[in-house]
Coordinates of C-alpha atoms (C1' of nucleotides) in Angstrom, one line a residue:
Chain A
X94 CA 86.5 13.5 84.0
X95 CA 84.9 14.7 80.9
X96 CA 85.4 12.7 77.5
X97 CA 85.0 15.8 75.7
X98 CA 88.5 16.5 74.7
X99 CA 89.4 20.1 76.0
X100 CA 92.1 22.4 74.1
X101 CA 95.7 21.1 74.0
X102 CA 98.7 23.6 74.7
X103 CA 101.7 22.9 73.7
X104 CA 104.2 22.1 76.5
X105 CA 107.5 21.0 75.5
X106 CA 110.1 20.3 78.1
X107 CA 107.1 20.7 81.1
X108 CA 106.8 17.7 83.7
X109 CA 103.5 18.7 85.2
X110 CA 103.9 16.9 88.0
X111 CA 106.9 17.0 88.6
X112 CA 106.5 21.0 89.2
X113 CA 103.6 20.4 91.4
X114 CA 105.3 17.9 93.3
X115 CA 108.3 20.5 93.6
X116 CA 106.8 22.5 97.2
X117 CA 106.3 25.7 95.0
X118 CA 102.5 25.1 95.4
X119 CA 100.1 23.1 97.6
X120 CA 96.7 22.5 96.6
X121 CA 96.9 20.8 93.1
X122 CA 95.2 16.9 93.9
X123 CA 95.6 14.3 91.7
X124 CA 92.7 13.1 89.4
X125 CA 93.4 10.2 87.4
X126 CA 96.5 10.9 84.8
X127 CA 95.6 14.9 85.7
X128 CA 95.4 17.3 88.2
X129 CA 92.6 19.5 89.6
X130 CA 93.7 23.1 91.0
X131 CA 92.3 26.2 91.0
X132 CA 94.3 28.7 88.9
X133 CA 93.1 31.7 91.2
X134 CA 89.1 32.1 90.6
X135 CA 89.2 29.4 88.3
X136 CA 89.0 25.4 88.8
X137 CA 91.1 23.9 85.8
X138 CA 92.4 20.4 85.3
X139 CA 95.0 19.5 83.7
X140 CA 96.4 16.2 82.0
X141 CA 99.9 15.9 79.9
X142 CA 99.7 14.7 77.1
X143 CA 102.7 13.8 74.6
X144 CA 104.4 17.1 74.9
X145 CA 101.5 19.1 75.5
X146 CA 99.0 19.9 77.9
X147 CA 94.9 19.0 78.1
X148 CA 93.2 21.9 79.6
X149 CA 89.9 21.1 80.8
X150 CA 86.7 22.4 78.2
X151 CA 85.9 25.6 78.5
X152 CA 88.9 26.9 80.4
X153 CA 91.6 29.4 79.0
X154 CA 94.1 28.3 77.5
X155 CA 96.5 31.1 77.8
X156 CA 95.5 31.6 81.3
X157 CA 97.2 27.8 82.1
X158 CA 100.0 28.5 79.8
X159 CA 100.9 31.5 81.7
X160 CA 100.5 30.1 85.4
X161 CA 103.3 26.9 84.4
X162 CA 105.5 29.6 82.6
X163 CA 105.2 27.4 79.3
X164 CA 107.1 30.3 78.1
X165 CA 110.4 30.4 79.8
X166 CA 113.6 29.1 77.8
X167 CA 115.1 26.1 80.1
X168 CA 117.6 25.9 78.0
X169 CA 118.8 29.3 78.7
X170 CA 118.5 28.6 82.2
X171 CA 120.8 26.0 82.0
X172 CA 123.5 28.0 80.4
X173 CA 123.3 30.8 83.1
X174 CA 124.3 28.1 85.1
X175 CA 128.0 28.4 86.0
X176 CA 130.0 26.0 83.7
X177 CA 132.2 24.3 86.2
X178 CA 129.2 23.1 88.4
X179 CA 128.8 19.2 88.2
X180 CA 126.5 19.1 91.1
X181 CA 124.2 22.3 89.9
X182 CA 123.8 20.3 86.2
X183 CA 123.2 16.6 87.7
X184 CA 120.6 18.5 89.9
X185 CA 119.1 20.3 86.7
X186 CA 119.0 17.2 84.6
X187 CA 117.1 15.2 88.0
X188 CA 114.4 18.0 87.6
X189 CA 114.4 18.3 83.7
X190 CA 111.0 19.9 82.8
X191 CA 110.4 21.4 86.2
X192 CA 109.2 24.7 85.8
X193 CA 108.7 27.9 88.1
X194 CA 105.0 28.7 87.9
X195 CA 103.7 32.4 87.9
X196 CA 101.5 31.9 91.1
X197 CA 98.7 34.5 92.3
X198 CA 100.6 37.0 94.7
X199 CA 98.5 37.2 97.7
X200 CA 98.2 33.4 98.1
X201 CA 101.8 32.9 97.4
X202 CA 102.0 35.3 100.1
X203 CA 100.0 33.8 102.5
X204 CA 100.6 30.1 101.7
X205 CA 104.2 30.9 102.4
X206 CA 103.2 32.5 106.2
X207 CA 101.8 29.6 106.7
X208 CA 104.6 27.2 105.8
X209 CA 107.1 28.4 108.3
X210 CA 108.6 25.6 110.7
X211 CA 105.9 23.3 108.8
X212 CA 106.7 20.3 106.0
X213 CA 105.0 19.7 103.1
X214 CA 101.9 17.8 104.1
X215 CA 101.2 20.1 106.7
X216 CA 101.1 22.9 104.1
X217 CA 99.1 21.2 102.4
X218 CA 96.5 20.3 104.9
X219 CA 96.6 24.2 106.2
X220 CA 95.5 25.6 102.7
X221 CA 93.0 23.0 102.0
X222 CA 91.2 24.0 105.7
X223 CA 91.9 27.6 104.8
X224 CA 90.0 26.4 101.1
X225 CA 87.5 24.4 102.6
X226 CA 86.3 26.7 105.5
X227 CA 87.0 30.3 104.1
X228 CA 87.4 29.9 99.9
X229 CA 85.0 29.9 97.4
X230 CA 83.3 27.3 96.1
X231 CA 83.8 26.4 92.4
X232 CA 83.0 23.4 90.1
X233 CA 84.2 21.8 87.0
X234 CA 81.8 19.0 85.7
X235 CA 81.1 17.1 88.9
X236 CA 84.0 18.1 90.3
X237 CA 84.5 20.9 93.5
X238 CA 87.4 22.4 95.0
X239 CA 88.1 25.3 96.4
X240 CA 89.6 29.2 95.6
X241 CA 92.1 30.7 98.2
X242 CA 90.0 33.3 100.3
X243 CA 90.8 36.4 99.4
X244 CA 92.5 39.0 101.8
X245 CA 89.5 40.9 103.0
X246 CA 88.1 37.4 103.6
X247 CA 90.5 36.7 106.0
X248 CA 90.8 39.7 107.7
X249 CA 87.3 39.8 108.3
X250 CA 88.2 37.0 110.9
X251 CA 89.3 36.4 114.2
X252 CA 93.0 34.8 115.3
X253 CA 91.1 32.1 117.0
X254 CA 89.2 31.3 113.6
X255 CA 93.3 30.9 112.3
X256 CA 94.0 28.7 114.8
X257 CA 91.0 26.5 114.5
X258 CA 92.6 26.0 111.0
X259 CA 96.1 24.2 112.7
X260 CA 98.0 27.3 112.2
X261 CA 99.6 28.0 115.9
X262 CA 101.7 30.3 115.8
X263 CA 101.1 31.8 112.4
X264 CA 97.3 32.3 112.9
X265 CA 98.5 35.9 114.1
X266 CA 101.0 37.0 111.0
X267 CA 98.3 35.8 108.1
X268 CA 95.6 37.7 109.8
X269 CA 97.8 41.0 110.5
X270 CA 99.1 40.6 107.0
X271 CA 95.9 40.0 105.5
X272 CA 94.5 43.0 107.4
X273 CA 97.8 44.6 105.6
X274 CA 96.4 43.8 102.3
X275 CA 92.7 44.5 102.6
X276 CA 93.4 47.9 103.8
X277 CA 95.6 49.1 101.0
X278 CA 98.4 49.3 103.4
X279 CA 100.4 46.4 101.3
X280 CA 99.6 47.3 97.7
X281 CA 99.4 44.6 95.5
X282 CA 99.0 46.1 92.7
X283 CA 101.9 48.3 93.3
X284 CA 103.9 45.6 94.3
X285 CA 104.3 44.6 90.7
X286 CA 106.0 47.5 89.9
X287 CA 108.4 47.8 92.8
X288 CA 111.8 46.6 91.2
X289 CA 113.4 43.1 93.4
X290 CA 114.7 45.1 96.3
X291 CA 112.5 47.3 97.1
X292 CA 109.5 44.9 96.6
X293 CA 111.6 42.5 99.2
X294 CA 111.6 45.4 101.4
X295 CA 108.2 45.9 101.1
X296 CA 107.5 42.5 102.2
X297 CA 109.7 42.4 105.0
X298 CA 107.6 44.8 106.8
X299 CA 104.6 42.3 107.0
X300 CA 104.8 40.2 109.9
X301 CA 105.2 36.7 109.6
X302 CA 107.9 37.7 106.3
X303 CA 111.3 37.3 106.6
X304 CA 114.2 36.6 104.1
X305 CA 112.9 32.9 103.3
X306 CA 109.7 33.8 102.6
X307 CA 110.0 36.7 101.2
X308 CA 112.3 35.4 98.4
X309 CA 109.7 32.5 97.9
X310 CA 106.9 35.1 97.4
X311 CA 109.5 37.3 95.0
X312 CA 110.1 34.2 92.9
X313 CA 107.2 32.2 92.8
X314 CA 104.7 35.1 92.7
X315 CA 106.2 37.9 91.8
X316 CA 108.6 36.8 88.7
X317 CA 112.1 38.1 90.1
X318 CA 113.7 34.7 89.0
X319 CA 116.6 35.4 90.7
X320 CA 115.5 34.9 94.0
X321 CA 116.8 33.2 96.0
X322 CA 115.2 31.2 98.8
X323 CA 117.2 29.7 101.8
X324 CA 115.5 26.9 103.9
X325 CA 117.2 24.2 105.8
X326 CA 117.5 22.2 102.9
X327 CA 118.8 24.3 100.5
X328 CA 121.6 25.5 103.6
X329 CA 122.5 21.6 104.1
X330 CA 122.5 21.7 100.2
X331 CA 124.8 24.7 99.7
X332 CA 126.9 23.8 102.8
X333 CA 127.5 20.1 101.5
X334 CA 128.4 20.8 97.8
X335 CA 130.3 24.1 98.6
X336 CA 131.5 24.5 101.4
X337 CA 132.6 21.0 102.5
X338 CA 134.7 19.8 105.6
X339 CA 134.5 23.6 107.1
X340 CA 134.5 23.6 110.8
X341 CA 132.2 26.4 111.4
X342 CA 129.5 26.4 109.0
X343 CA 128.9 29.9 107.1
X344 CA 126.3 31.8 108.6
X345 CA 123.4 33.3 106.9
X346 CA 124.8 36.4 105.6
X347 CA 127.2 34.4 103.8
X348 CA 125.2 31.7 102.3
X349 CA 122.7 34.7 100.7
X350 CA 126.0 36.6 99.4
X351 CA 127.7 33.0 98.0
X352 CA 124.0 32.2 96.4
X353 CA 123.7 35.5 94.8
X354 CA 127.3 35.5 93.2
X355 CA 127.3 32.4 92.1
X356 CA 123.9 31.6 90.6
X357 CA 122.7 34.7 88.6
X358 CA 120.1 35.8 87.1
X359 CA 118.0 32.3 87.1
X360 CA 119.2 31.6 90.6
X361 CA 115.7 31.1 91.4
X362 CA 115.9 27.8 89.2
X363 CA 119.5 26.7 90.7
X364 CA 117.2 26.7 94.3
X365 CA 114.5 24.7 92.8
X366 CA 116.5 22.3 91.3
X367 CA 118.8 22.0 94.6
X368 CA 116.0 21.8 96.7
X369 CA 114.4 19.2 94.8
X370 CA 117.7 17.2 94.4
X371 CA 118.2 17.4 97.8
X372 CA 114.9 16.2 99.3
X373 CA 114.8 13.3 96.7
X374 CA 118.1 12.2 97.8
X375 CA 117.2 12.1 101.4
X376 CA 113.6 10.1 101.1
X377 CA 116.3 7.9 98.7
X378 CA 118.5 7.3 102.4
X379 CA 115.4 6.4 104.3
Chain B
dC244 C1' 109.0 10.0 124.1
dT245 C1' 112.0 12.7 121.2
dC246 C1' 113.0 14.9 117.0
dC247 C1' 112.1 17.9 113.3
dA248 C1' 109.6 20.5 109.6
dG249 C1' 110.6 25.1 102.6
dG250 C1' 111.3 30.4 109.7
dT251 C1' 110.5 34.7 112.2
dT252 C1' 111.2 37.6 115.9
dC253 C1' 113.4 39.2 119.8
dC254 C1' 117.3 39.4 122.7
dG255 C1' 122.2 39.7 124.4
dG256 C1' 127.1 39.7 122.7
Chain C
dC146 C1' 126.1 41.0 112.1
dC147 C1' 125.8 36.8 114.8
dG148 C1' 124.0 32.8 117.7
dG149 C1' 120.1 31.2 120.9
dA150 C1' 115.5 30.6 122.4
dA151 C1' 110.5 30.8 122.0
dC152 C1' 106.9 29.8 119.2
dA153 C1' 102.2 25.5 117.7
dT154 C1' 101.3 21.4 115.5
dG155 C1' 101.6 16.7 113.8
dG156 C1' 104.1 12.9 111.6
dA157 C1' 108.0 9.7 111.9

DNA sequence: CTCCAGGTTCCGG
DNA sequence: CCGGAACATGGA
C-alpha cells in the first residue's frame, strides 16, 4: 500500500465490504483495511474511509463509482419495498449499505456458469485459477492480480484445460459459451439493448444458463434491478417467511410468479438482502 | 463416509 | 408445467 493518498469518492450509505462479501462477486482479496480487485482491465484498490471511498493513485474515479453503483437511491429502494413486510425491512436494515455493483457482462456471465451446484469458496477458488492461468497480468505498486480472460481467451482452449481448472461438469458450458461469445453468436454489445425479457431469452440459449443464472447475470451485469434470482437459499427463504406450514412446498413456477408480484421493480435488492439475511442467520445456527 | 453447495439438462408423467 | 436423476468437486 502506497502512502500517497489517492482520490476520495464520496460513498454515503456504501459498506464496501459488506457488498463484496454479499456472493455478487468473487475475486476482490482483502489488503489491509482495503481491497484489491480488478474492475475489468483495471487493478484498483479500494479502502473506506468515513463515508467515502480511497481509490488507489492514478485510477478513475468515476470508473469505481460506477462499478459499486454509488449512484443508486437506497432509500428509494427501501420504499418500493411492500409496506407490510417486517421480515423484507429487518433483512434490509441487516444489509444497510449493501449495494448491487454494475459488474463486467461476460465475466458475470461466466463466473455465474461456473458457480452452479458450487458454494462460495469454491467460486472463488475457480476464478482465481481461471485468473491465475488464463487472465492478464496487471500491477498496482508492488501489488499483482489478475484480469478475467476474455471470451476468445477461453475459447481458444480445450474442455480438458477447463477441467484442469476444478470445473467438472461446467468446463463444457463456459467453453461452448465462450465460443458463443467470441464468435459474435452471443452479442454483447447488443445485449445491452435487448429490453429484460428478451435479453433473459437470449441467455437462456447458452448452455450452462438457466433461470438462476440468467437472472444473476441480468441483475448484477446487466442493470435490470428487478431480477430476480432463485437459489436454494433464497427458495428456503421465500418458503419460510411466506409460505409457512404448507404441506407441499410451491414449485418453481410459483416462487418466480410470487417473487415478481411481490417485490417490484428493485426486487433485485429484496433477493440480495434475503439471501444475505439468510446465509448470516444460518452460519449464526452453526 | 455421507451430505451439500448462489443449477442445468434431460426425461417420463 | 412438474418432479427425479445425473452431473464433478471439495469442505464440513
Amino acid at each position: 500500500m502506497s502512502d500517497l493518498e489517492g482520490a476520495l469518492v464520496p460513498a454515503p450509505e456504501f459498506d464496501l465490504a459488506l457488498t463484496l462479501g454479499s456472493g455478487q462477486v468473487f475475486h476482490w482479496m482483502p489488503d489491509g483495511a482495503g481491497f484489491l480487485g480488478a474492475i475489468d482491465d483495471v487493478l484498483v484498490r479500494v479502502e473506506p474511509r468515513d463515508g467515502a471511498l480511497l481509490v488507489s493513485p492514478g485510477r478513475e474515479a468515476a470508473l469505481v463509482a460506477h462499478y459499486f453503483a454509488l449512484d443508486h437511491d437506497l432509500a428509494q429502494v427501501r420504499e418500493s419495498f411492500p409496506a407490510n413486510d417486517a421480515a423484507l425491512a429487518r433483512a434490509a436494515d441487516a444489509c444497510r449499505g449493501m449495494r448491487l455493483i454494475r459488474q463486467p457482462l461476460w465475466e458475470c456471465l461466466a463466473t455465474f456458469i461456473t458457480s452452479s451446484m458450487k458454494q462460495v469458496a469454491h467460486i472463488r477458488a475457480i476464478s482465481l485459477t481461471l485468473r491465475e492461468r488464463y487472465g492478464a497480468t496487471r500491477t498496482l505498486g508492488a501489488a499483482t492480480a489478475f484480469a478475467y480472460p476474455s471470451a476468445a481467451r477461453i475459447a481458444a482452449l480445450e474442455e480438458r484445460d477447463l477441467r484442469d481448472c476444478a470445473l467438472g461438469y461446467r468446463a463444457a458450458n463456459l467453453l461452448a459459451t465462450a465460443r458463443a461469445v467470441a464468435s459474435g453468436a452471443f452479442s454483447l454489445e447488443a445485449f445491452g439493448r435487448l429490453d429484460r425479457a428478451a435479453a433473459e431469452a437470449a441467455l437462456r440459449a447458452l448452455p450452462g444458463v438457466g433461470p438462476k443464472v440468467a437472472n444473476c447475470v441480468l441483475l448484477f451485469g446487466g442493470g435490470h434491478l428487478a431480477a430476480f434470482p432463485i437459489d436454494v437459499w433464497i427458495e428456503r427463504a421465500l418458503r419460510t417467511l411466506y409460505f409457512p406450514g404448507r404441506r407441499r412446498p410451491p414449485a418453481a413456477g410459483e416462487l418466480r410468479d410470487f417473487a415478481a408480484r411481490r417485490f417490484g421493480s428493485y426486487g433485485g435488492y429484496a433477493q440480495q438482502y434475503l439471501f444475505h439475511w439468510m446465509r448470516v442467520a444460518s452460519v449464526a445456527e452453526t
